[in-house]
mmCIF file of C-alpha atoms and ligand atoms in Angstrom:
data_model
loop_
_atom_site.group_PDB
_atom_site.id
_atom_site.type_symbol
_atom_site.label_atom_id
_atom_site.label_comp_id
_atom_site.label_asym_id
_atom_site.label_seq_id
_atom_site.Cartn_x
_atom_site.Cartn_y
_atom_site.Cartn_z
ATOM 1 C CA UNK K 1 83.928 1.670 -0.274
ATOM 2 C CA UNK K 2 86.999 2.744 -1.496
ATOM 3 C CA UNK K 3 87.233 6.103 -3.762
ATOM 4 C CA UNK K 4 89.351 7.065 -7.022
ATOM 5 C CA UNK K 5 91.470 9.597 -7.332
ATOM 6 C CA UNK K 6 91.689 10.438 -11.249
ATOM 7 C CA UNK K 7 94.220 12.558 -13.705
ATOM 8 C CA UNK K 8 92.770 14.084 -16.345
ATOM 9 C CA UNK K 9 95.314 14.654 -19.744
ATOM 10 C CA UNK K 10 94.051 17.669 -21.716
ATOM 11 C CA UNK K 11 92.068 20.595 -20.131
ATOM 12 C CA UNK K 12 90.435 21.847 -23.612
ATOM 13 C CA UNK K 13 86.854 21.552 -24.685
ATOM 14 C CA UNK K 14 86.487 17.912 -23.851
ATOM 15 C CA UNK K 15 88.649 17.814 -21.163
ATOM 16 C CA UNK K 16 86.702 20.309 -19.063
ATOM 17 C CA UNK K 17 83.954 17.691 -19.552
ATOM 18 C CA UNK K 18 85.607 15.148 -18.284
ATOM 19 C CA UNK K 19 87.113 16.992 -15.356
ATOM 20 C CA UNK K 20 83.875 18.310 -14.267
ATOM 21 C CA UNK K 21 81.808 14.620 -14.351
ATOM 22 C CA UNK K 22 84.443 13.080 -12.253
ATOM 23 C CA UNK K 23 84.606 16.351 -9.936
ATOM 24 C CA UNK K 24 80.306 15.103 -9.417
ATOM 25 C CA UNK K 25 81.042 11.735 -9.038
ATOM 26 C CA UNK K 26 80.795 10.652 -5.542
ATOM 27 C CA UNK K 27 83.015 7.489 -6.436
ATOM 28 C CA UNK K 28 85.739 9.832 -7.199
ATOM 29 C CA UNK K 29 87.795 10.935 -4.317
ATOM 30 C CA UNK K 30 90.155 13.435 -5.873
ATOM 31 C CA UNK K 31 90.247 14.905 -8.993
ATOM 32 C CA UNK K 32 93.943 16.487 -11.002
ATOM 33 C CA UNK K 33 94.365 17.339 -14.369
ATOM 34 C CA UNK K 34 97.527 18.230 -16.062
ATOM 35 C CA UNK K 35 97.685 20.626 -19.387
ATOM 36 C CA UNK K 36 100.901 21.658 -21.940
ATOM 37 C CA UNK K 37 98.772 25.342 -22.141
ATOM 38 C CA UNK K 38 99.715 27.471 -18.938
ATOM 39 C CA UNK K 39 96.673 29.489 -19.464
ATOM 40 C CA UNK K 40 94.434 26.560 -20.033
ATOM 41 C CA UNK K 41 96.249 24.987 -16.842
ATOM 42 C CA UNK K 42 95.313 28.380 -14.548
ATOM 43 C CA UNK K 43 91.961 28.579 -16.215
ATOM 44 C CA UNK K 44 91.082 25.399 -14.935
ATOM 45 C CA UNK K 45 92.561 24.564 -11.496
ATOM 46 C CA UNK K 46 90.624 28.262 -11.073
ATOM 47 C CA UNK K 47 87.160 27.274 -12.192
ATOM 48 C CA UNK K 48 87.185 23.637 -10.257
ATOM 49 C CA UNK K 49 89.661 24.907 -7.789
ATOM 50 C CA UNK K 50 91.610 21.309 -8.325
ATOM 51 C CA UNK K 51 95.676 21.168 -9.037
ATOM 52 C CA UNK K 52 96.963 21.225 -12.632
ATOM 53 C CA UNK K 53 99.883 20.266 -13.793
ATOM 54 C CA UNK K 54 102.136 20.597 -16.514
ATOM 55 C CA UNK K 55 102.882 17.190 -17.970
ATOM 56 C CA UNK K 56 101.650 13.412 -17.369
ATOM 57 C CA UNK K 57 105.143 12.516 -16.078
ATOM 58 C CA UNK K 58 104.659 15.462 -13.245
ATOM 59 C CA UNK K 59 101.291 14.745 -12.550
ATOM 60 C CA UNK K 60 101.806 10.959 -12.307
ATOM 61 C CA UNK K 61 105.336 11.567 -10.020
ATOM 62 C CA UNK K 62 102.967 13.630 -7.273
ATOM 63 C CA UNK K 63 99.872 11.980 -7.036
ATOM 64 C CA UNK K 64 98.570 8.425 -5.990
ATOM 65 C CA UNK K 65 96.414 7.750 -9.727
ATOM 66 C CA UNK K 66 93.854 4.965 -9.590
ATOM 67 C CA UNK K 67 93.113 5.760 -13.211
ATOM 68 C CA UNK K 68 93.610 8.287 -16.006
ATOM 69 C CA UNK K 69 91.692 10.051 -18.184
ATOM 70 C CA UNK K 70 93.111 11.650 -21.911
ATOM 71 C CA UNK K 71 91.396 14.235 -23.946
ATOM 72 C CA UNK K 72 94.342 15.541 -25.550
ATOM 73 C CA UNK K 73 94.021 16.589 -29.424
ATOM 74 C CA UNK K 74 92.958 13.461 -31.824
ATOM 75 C CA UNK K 75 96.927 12.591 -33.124
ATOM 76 C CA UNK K 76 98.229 13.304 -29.344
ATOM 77 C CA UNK K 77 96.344 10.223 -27.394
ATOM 78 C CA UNK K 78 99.334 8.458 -27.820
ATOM 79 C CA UNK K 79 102.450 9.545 -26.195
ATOM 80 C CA UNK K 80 100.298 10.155 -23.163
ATOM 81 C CA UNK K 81 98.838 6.787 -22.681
ATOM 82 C CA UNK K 82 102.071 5.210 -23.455
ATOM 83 C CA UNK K 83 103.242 7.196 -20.444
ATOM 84 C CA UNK K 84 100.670 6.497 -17.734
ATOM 85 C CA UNK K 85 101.003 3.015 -18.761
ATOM 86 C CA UNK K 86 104.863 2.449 -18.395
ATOM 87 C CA UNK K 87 104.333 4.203 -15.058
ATOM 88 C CA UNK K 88 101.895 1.812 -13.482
ATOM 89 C CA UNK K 89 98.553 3.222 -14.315
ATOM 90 C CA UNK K 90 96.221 0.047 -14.604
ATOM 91 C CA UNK K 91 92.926 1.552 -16.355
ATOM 92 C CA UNK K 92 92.783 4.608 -18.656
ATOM 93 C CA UNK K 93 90.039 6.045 -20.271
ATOM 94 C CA UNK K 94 90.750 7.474 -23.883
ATOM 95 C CA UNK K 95 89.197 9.918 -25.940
ATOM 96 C CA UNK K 96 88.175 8.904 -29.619
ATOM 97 C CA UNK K 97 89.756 8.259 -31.972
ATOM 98 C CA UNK K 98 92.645 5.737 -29.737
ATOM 99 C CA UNK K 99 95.012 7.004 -31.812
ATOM 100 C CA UNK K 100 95.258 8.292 -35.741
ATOM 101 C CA UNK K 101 97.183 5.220 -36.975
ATOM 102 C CA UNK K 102 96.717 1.438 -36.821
ATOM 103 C CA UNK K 103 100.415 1.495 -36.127
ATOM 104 C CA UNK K 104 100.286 3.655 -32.946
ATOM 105 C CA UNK K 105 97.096 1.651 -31.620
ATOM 106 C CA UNK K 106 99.004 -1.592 -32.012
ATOM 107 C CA UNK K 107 101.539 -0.389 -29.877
ATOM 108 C CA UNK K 108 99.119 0.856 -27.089
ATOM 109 C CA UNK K 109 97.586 -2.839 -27.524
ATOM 110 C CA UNK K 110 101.348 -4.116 -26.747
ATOM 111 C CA UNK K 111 101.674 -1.732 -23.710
ATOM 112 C CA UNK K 112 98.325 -2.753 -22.580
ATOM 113 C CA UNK K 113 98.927 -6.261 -22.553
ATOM 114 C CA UNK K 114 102.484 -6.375 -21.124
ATOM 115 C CA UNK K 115 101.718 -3.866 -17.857
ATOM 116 C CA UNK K 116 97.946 -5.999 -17.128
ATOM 117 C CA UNK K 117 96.333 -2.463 -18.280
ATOM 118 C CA UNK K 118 92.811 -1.793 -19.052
ATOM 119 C CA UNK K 119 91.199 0.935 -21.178
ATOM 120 C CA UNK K 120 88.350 2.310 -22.017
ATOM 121 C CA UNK K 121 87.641 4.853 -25.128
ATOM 122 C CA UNK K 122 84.853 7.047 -25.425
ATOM 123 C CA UNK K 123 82.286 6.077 -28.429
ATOM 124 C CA UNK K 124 79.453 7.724 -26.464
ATOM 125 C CA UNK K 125 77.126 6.594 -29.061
ATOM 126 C CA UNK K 126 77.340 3.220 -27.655
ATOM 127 C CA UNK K 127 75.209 4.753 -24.510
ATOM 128 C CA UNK K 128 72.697 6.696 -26.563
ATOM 129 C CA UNK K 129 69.406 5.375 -25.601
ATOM 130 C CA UNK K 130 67.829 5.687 -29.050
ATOM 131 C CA UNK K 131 70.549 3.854 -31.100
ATOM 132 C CA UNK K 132 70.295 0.833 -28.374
ATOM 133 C CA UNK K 133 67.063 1.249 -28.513
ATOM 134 C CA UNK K 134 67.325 0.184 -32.343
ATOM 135 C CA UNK K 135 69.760 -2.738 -31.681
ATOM 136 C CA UNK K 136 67.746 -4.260 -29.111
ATOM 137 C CA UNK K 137 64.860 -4.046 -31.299
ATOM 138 C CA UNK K 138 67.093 -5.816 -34.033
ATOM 139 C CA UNK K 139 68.271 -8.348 -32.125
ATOM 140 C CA UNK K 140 65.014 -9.319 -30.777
ATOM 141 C CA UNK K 141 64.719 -11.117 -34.105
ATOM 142 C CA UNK K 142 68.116 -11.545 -34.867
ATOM 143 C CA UNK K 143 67.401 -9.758 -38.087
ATOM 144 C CA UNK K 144 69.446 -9.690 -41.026
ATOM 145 C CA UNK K 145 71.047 -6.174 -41.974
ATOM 146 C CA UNK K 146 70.359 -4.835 -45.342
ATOM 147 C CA UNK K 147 72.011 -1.866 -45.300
ATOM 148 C CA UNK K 148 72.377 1.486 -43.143
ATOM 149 C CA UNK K 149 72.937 5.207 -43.636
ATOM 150 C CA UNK K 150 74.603 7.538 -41.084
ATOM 151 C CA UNK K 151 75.338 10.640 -41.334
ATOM 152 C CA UNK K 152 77.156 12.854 -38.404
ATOM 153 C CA UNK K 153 78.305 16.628 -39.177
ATOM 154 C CA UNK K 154 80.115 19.938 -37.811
ATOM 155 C CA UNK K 155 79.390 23.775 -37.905
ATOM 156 C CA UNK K 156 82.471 24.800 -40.085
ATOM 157 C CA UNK K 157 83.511 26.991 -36.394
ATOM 158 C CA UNK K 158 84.232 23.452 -35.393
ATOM 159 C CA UNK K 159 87.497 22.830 -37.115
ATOM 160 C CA UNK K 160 87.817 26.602 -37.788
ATOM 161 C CA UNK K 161 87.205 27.782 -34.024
ATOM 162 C CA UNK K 162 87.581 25.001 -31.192
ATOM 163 C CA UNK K 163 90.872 23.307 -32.764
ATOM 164 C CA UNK K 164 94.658 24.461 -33.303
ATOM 165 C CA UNK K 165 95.190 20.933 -34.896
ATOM 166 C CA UNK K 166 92.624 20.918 -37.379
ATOM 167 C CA UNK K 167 95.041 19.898 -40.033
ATOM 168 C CA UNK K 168 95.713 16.890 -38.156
ATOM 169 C CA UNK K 169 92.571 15.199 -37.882
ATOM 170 C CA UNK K 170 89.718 15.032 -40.900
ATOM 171 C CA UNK K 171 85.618 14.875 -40.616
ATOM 172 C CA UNK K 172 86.443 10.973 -40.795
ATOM 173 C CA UNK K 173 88.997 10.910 -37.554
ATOM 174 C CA UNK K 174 86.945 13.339 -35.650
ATOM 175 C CA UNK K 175 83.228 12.353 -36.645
ATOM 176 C CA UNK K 176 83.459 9.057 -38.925
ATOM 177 C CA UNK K 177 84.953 6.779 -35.919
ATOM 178 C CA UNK K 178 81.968 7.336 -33.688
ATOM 179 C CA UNK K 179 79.913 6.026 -36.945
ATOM 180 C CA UNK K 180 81.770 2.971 -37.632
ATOM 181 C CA UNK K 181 82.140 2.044 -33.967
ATOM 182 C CA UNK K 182 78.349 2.152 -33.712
ATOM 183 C CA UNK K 183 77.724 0.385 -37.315
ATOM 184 C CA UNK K 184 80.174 -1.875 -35.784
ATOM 185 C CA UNK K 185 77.931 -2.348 -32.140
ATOM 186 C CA UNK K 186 74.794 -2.080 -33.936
ATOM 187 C CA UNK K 187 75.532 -5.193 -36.100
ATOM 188 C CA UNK K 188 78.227 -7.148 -34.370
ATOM 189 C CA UNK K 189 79.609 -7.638 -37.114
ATOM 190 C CA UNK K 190 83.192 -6.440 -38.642
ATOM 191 C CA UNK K 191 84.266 -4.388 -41.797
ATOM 192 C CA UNK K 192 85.451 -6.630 -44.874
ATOM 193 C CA UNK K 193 86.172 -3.594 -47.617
ATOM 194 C CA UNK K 194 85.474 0.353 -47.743
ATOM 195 C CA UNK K 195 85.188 2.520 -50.807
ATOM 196 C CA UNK K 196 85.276 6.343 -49.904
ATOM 197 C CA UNK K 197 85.481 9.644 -51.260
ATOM 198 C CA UNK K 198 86.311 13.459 -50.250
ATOM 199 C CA UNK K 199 86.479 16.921 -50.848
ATOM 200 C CA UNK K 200 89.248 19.676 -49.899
ATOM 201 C CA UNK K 201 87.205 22.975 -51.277
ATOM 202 C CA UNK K 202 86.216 25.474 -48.208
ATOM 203 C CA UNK K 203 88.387 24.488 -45.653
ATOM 204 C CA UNK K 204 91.274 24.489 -48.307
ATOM 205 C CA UNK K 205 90.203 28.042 -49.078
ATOM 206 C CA UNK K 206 91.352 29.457 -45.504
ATOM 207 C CA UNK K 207 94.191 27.915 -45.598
ATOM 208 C CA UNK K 208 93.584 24.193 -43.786
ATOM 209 C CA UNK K 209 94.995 20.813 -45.366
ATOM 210 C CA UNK K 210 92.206 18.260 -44.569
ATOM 211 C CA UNK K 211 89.138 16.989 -45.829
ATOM 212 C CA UNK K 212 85.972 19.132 -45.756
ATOM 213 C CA UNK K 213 83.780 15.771 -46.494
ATOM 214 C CA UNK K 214 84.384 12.389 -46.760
ATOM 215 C CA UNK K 215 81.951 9.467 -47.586
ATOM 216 C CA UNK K 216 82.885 6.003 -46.963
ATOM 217 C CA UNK K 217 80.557 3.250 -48.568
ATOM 218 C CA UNK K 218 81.532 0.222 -45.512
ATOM 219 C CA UNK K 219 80.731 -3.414 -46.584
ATOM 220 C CA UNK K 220 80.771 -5.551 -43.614
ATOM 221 C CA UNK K 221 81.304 -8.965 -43.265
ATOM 222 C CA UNK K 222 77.595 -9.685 -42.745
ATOM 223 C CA UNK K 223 76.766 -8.733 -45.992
ATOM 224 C CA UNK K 224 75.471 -5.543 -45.107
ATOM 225 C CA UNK K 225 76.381 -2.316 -47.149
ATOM 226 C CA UNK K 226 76.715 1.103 -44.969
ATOM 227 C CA UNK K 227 76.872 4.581 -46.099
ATOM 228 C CA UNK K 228 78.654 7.033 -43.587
ATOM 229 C CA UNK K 229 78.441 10.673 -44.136
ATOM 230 C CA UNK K 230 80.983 13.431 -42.225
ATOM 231 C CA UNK K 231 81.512 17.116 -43.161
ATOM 232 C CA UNK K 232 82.681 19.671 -40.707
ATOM 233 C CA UNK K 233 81.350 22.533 -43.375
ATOM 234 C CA UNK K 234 77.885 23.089 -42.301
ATOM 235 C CA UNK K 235 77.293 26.883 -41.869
ATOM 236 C CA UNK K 236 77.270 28.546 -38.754
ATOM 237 C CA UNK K 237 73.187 29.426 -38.807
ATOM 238 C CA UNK K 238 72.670 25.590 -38.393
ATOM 239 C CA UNK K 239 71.081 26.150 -34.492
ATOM 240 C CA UNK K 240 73.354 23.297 -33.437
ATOM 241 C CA UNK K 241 76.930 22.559 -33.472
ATOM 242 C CA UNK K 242 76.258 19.495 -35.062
ATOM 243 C CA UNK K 243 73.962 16.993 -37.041
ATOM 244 C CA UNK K 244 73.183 13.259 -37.698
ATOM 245 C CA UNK K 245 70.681 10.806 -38.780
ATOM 246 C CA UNK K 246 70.797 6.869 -38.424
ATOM 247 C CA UNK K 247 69.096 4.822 -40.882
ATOM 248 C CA UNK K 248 69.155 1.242 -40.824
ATOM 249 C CA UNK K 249 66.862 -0.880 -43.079
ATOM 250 C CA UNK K 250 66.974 -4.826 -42.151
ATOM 251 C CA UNK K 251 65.260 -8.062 -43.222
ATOM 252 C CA UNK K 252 62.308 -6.615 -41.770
ATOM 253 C CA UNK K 253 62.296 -3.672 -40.131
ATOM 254 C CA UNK K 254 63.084 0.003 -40.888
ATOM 255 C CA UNK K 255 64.546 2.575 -38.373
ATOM 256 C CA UNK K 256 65.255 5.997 -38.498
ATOM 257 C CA UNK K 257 67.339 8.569 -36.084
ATOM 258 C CA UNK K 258 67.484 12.222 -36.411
ATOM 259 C CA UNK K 259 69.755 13.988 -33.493
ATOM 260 C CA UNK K 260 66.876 16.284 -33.086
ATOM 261 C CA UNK K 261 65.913 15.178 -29.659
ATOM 262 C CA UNK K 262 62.873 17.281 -29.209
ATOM 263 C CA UNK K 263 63.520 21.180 -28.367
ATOM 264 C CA UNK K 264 63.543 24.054 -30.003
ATOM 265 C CA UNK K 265 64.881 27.175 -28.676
ATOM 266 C CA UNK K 266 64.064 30.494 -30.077
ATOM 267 C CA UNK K 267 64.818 33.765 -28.046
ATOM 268 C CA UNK K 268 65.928 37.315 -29.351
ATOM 269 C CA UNK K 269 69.377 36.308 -30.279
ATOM 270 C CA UNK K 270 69.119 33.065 -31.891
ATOM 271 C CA UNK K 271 67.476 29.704 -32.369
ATOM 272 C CA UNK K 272 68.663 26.608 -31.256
ATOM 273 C CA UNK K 273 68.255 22.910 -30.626
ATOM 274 C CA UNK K 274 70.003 21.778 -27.123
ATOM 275 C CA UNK K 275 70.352 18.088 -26.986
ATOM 276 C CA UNK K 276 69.218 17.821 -23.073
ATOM 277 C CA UNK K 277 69.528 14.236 -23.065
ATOM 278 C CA UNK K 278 73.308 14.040 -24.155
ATOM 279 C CA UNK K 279 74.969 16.671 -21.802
ATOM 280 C CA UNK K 280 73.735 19.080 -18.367
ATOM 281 C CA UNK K 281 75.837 20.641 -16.323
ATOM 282 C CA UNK K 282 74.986 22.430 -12.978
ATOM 283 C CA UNK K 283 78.116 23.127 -10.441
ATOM 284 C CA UNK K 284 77.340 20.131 -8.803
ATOM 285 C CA UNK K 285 76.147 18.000 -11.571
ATOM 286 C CA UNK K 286 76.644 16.442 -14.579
ATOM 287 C CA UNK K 287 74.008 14.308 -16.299
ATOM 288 C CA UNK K 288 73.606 12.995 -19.778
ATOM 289 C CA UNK K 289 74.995 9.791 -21.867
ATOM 290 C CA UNK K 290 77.747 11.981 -23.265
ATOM 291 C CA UNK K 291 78.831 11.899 -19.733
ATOM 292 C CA UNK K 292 77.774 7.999 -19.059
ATOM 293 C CA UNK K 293 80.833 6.836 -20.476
ATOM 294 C CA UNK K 294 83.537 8.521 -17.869
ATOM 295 C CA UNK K 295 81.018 7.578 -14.845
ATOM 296 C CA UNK K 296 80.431 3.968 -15.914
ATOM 297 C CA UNK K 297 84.409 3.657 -16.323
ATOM 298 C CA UNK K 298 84.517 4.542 -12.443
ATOM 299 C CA UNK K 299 81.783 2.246 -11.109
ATOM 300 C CA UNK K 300 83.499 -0.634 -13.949
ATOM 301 C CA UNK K 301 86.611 0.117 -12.280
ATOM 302 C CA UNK K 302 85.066 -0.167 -8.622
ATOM 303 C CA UNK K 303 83.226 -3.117 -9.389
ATOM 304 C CA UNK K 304 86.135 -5.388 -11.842
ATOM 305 C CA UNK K 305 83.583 -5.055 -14.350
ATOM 306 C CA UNK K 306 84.829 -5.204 -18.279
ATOM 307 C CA UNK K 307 84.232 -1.713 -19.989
ATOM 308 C CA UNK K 308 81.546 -1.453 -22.656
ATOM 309 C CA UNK K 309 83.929 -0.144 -25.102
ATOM 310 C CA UNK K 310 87.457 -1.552 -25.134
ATOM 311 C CA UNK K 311 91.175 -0.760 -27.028
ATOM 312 C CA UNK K 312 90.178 -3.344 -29.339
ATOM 313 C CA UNK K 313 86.737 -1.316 -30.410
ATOM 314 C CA UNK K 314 89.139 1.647 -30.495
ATOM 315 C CA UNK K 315 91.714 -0.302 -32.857
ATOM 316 C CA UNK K 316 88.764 -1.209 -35.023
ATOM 317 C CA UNK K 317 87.836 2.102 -35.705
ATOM 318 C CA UNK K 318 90.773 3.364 -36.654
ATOM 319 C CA UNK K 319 91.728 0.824 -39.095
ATOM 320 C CA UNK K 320 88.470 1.438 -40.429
ATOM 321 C CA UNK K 321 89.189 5.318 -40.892
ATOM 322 C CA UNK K 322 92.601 4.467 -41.582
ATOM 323 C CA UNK K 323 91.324 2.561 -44.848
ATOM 324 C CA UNK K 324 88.433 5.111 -45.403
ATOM 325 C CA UNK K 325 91.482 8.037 -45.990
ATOM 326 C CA UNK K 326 93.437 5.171 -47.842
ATOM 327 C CA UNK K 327 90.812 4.639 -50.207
ATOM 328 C CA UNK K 328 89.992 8.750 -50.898
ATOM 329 C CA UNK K 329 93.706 9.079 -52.092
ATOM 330 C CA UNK K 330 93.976 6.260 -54.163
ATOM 331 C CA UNK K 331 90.527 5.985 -55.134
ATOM 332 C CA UNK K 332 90.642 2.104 -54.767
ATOM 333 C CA UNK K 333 88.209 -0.017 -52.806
ATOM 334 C CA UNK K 334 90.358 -0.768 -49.655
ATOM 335 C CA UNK K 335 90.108 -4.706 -48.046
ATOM 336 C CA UNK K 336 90.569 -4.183 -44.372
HETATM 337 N N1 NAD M 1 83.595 11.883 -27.363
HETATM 338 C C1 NAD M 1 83.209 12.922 -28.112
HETATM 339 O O1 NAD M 1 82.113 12.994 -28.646
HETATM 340 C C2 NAD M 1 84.156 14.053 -28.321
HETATM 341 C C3 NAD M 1 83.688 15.310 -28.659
HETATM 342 C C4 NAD M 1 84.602 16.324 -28.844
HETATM 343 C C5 NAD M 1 85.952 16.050 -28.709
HETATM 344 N N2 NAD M 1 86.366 14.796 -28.417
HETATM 345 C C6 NAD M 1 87.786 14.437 -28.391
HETATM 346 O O2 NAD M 1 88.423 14.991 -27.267
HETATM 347 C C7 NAD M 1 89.786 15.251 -27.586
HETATM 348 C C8 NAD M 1 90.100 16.678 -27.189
HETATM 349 O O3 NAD M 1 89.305 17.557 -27.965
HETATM 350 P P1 NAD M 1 89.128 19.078 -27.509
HETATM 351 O O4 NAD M 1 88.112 19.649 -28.418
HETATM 352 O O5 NAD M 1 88.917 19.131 -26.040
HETATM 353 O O6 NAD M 1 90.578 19.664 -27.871
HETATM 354 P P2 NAD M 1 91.225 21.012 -27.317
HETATM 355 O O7 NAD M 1 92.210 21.453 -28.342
HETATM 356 O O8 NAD M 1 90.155 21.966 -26.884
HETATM 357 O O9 NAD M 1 91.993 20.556 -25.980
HETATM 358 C C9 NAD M 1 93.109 19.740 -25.977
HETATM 359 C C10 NAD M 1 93.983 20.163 -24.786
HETATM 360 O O10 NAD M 1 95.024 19.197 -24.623
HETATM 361 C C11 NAD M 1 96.210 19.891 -24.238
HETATM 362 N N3 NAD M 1 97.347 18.999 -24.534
HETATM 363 C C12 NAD M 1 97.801 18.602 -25.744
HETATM 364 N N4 NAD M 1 98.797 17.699 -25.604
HETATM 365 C C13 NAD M 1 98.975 17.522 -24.262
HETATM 366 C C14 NAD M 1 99.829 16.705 -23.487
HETATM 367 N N5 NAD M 1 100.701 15.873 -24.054
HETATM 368 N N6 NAD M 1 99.748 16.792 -22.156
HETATM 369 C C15 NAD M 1 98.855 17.628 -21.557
HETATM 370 N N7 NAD M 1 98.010 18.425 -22.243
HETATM 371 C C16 NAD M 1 98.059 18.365 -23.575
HETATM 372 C C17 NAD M 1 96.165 21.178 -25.052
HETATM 373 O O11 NAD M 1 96.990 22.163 -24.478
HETATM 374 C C18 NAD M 1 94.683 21.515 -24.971
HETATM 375 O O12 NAD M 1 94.362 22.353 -23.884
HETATM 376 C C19 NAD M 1 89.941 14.971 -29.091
HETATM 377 O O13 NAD M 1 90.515 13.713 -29.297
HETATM 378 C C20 NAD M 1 88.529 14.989 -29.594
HETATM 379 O O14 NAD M 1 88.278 14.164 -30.732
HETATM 380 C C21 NAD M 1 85.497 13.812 -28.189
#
């Protein structure tokens, strides 16, 4: 069976994730990554001893892509895609959010369509095993949706420590679009209006221009009523990077989600709560449904199968934070 050979856009945080899933994936052939940061770019051709290049253009002009993979900063998903797409690259796998404006994602929608390309972006929600756990449930009955509650959070380090672009993203770009993608999944239904608020106090403090916390109140076209809660302020005690809860109260039933998945880790230094079941590495691993998404885009690819998630999922989303930041500055309800 034939093998991929991938390019991965972005060797930060994320993109060391990605890199090191398809570098354990026996459908993937050959792996390349390509990264503005000359010390990101040695630090990681060194630790997966795999070629890095500058720039898309270079990496697309030397290598024979199947497919390409982008975890470049949330506003910078753009220019990159466009490229691998006007050069011939036929599927591409996108980090959240597509892109930070309706506008932009339009645009990649165009470029899609005219060059026959097809992408995939990565709501890894959408493979958690507890939240389809819940929808299945629902659907069993095909319930009606009252209304839910979801809440997802950062450690303040998050947009203090792991970002240089923190001004250019918010808790609703970075956190919010997994939420409404997964409201969104959950109840196949679309967003008619969104009311939302925020607050600019801590991070404003130190010197950053975006939101601390926003909360969006999404009415969807169901009927339903949704309450989606995102901060990036929590302190740095909390023995996780991050938190979230999923409520969802139907016709019917009731359901509730904490992201505490079960362990508690205490040792001399610190407590903690590792979420086993969303990401493990070993060197010649990687296991978890944080990492499903970039391993089901290879076997989809393989096997002409549609991805799960799709640029119009990723279009939804962003209009949906796109109106959620619309409606915190004017402080109007916001039809989508
Ligand atoms: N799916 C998830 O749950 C999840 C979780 C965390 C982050 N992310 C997403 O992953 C993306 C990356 O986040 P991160 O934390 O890894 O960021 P990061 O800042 O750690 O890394 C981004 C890297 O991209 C490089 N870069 C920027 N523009 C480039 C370009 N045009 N060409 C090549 N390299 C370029 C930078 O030099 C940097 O090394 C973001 O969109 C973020 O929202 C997704």
């Amino acid at each position: 069976m034939k093998k991929l050979t991938i390019g991965v856009v972005g060797a930060g945080i994320y993109g060391n994730y990605h890199i090191h899933t398809y570098c354990c994936d026996k459908n993937v052939e050959r792996v390349v990554f390509c990264d503005l940061n000359e010390e990101r770019r040695i630090a990681t051709a060194d630790k997966y001893q795999i070629t890095g290049y500058k720039t898309v253009k270079e990496m697309i002009a030397q290598e024979q892509l199947d497919a390409i993979s982008i975890a470049t900063p949330d506003p910078y998903h753009f220019e990159p895609a466009k490229d691998a797409m006007e050069a011939g690259i036929k599927y591409l796998f996108i980090e959240k959010p597509l892109a930070t404006s309706v506008k932009e994602c339009e645009e990649l929608i165009a470029l899609a369509e005219k060059h026959g390309v097809k992408i995939s972006v990565d709501f890894h929600k959408r493979w958690d095993p507890a939240y389809n756990a819940i929808r299945d449930e629902i659907k069993k009955d095909e319930d009606t949706f009252i209304r839910g509650y979801m809440a997802l959070d950062d450690i303040i380090d998050v947009p203090r420590k792991w970002f240089t672009w923190t001004d250019k993203s918010s808790p609703a770009w970075f956190l919010g679009v997994h939420c409404y993608d997964l409201i969104r999944y959950i109840t196949g239904s679309e967003v008619e209006k969104v009311y939302a608020v925020g607050n600019k106090e801590v991070l404003k403090k130190e010197g950053y221009q975006t939101y601390d916390n926003i909360q969006a109140i999404l009415t969807m076209k169901d009927g339903s009523n949704w309450t989606v809660e995102n901060n990036w302020i929590l302190p740095v005690t909390f023995p996780k990077s991050n938190d979230g809860q999923l409520v969802v109260v139907t016709e019917k039933k009731y359901f509730k989600n904490e992201s505490y998945r079960g362990v508690k880790s205490f040792t001399d230094k610190k407590e903690s709560i590792p979420n086993y079941i969303f990401m493990n590495f070993t060197q010649d691993s990687a296991s978890g449904f944080g990492l499903e998404p970039m391993q089901e885009f290879v076997a989809d690819i393989l096997s002409e199968r549609p991805f799960r998630t799709s640029i119009y999922d990723g279009l939804q989303a962003t209009r949906i934070a796109q109106a959620v930041h619309d409606s915190c500055e004017s402080g109007k309800v916001v039809y989508l």
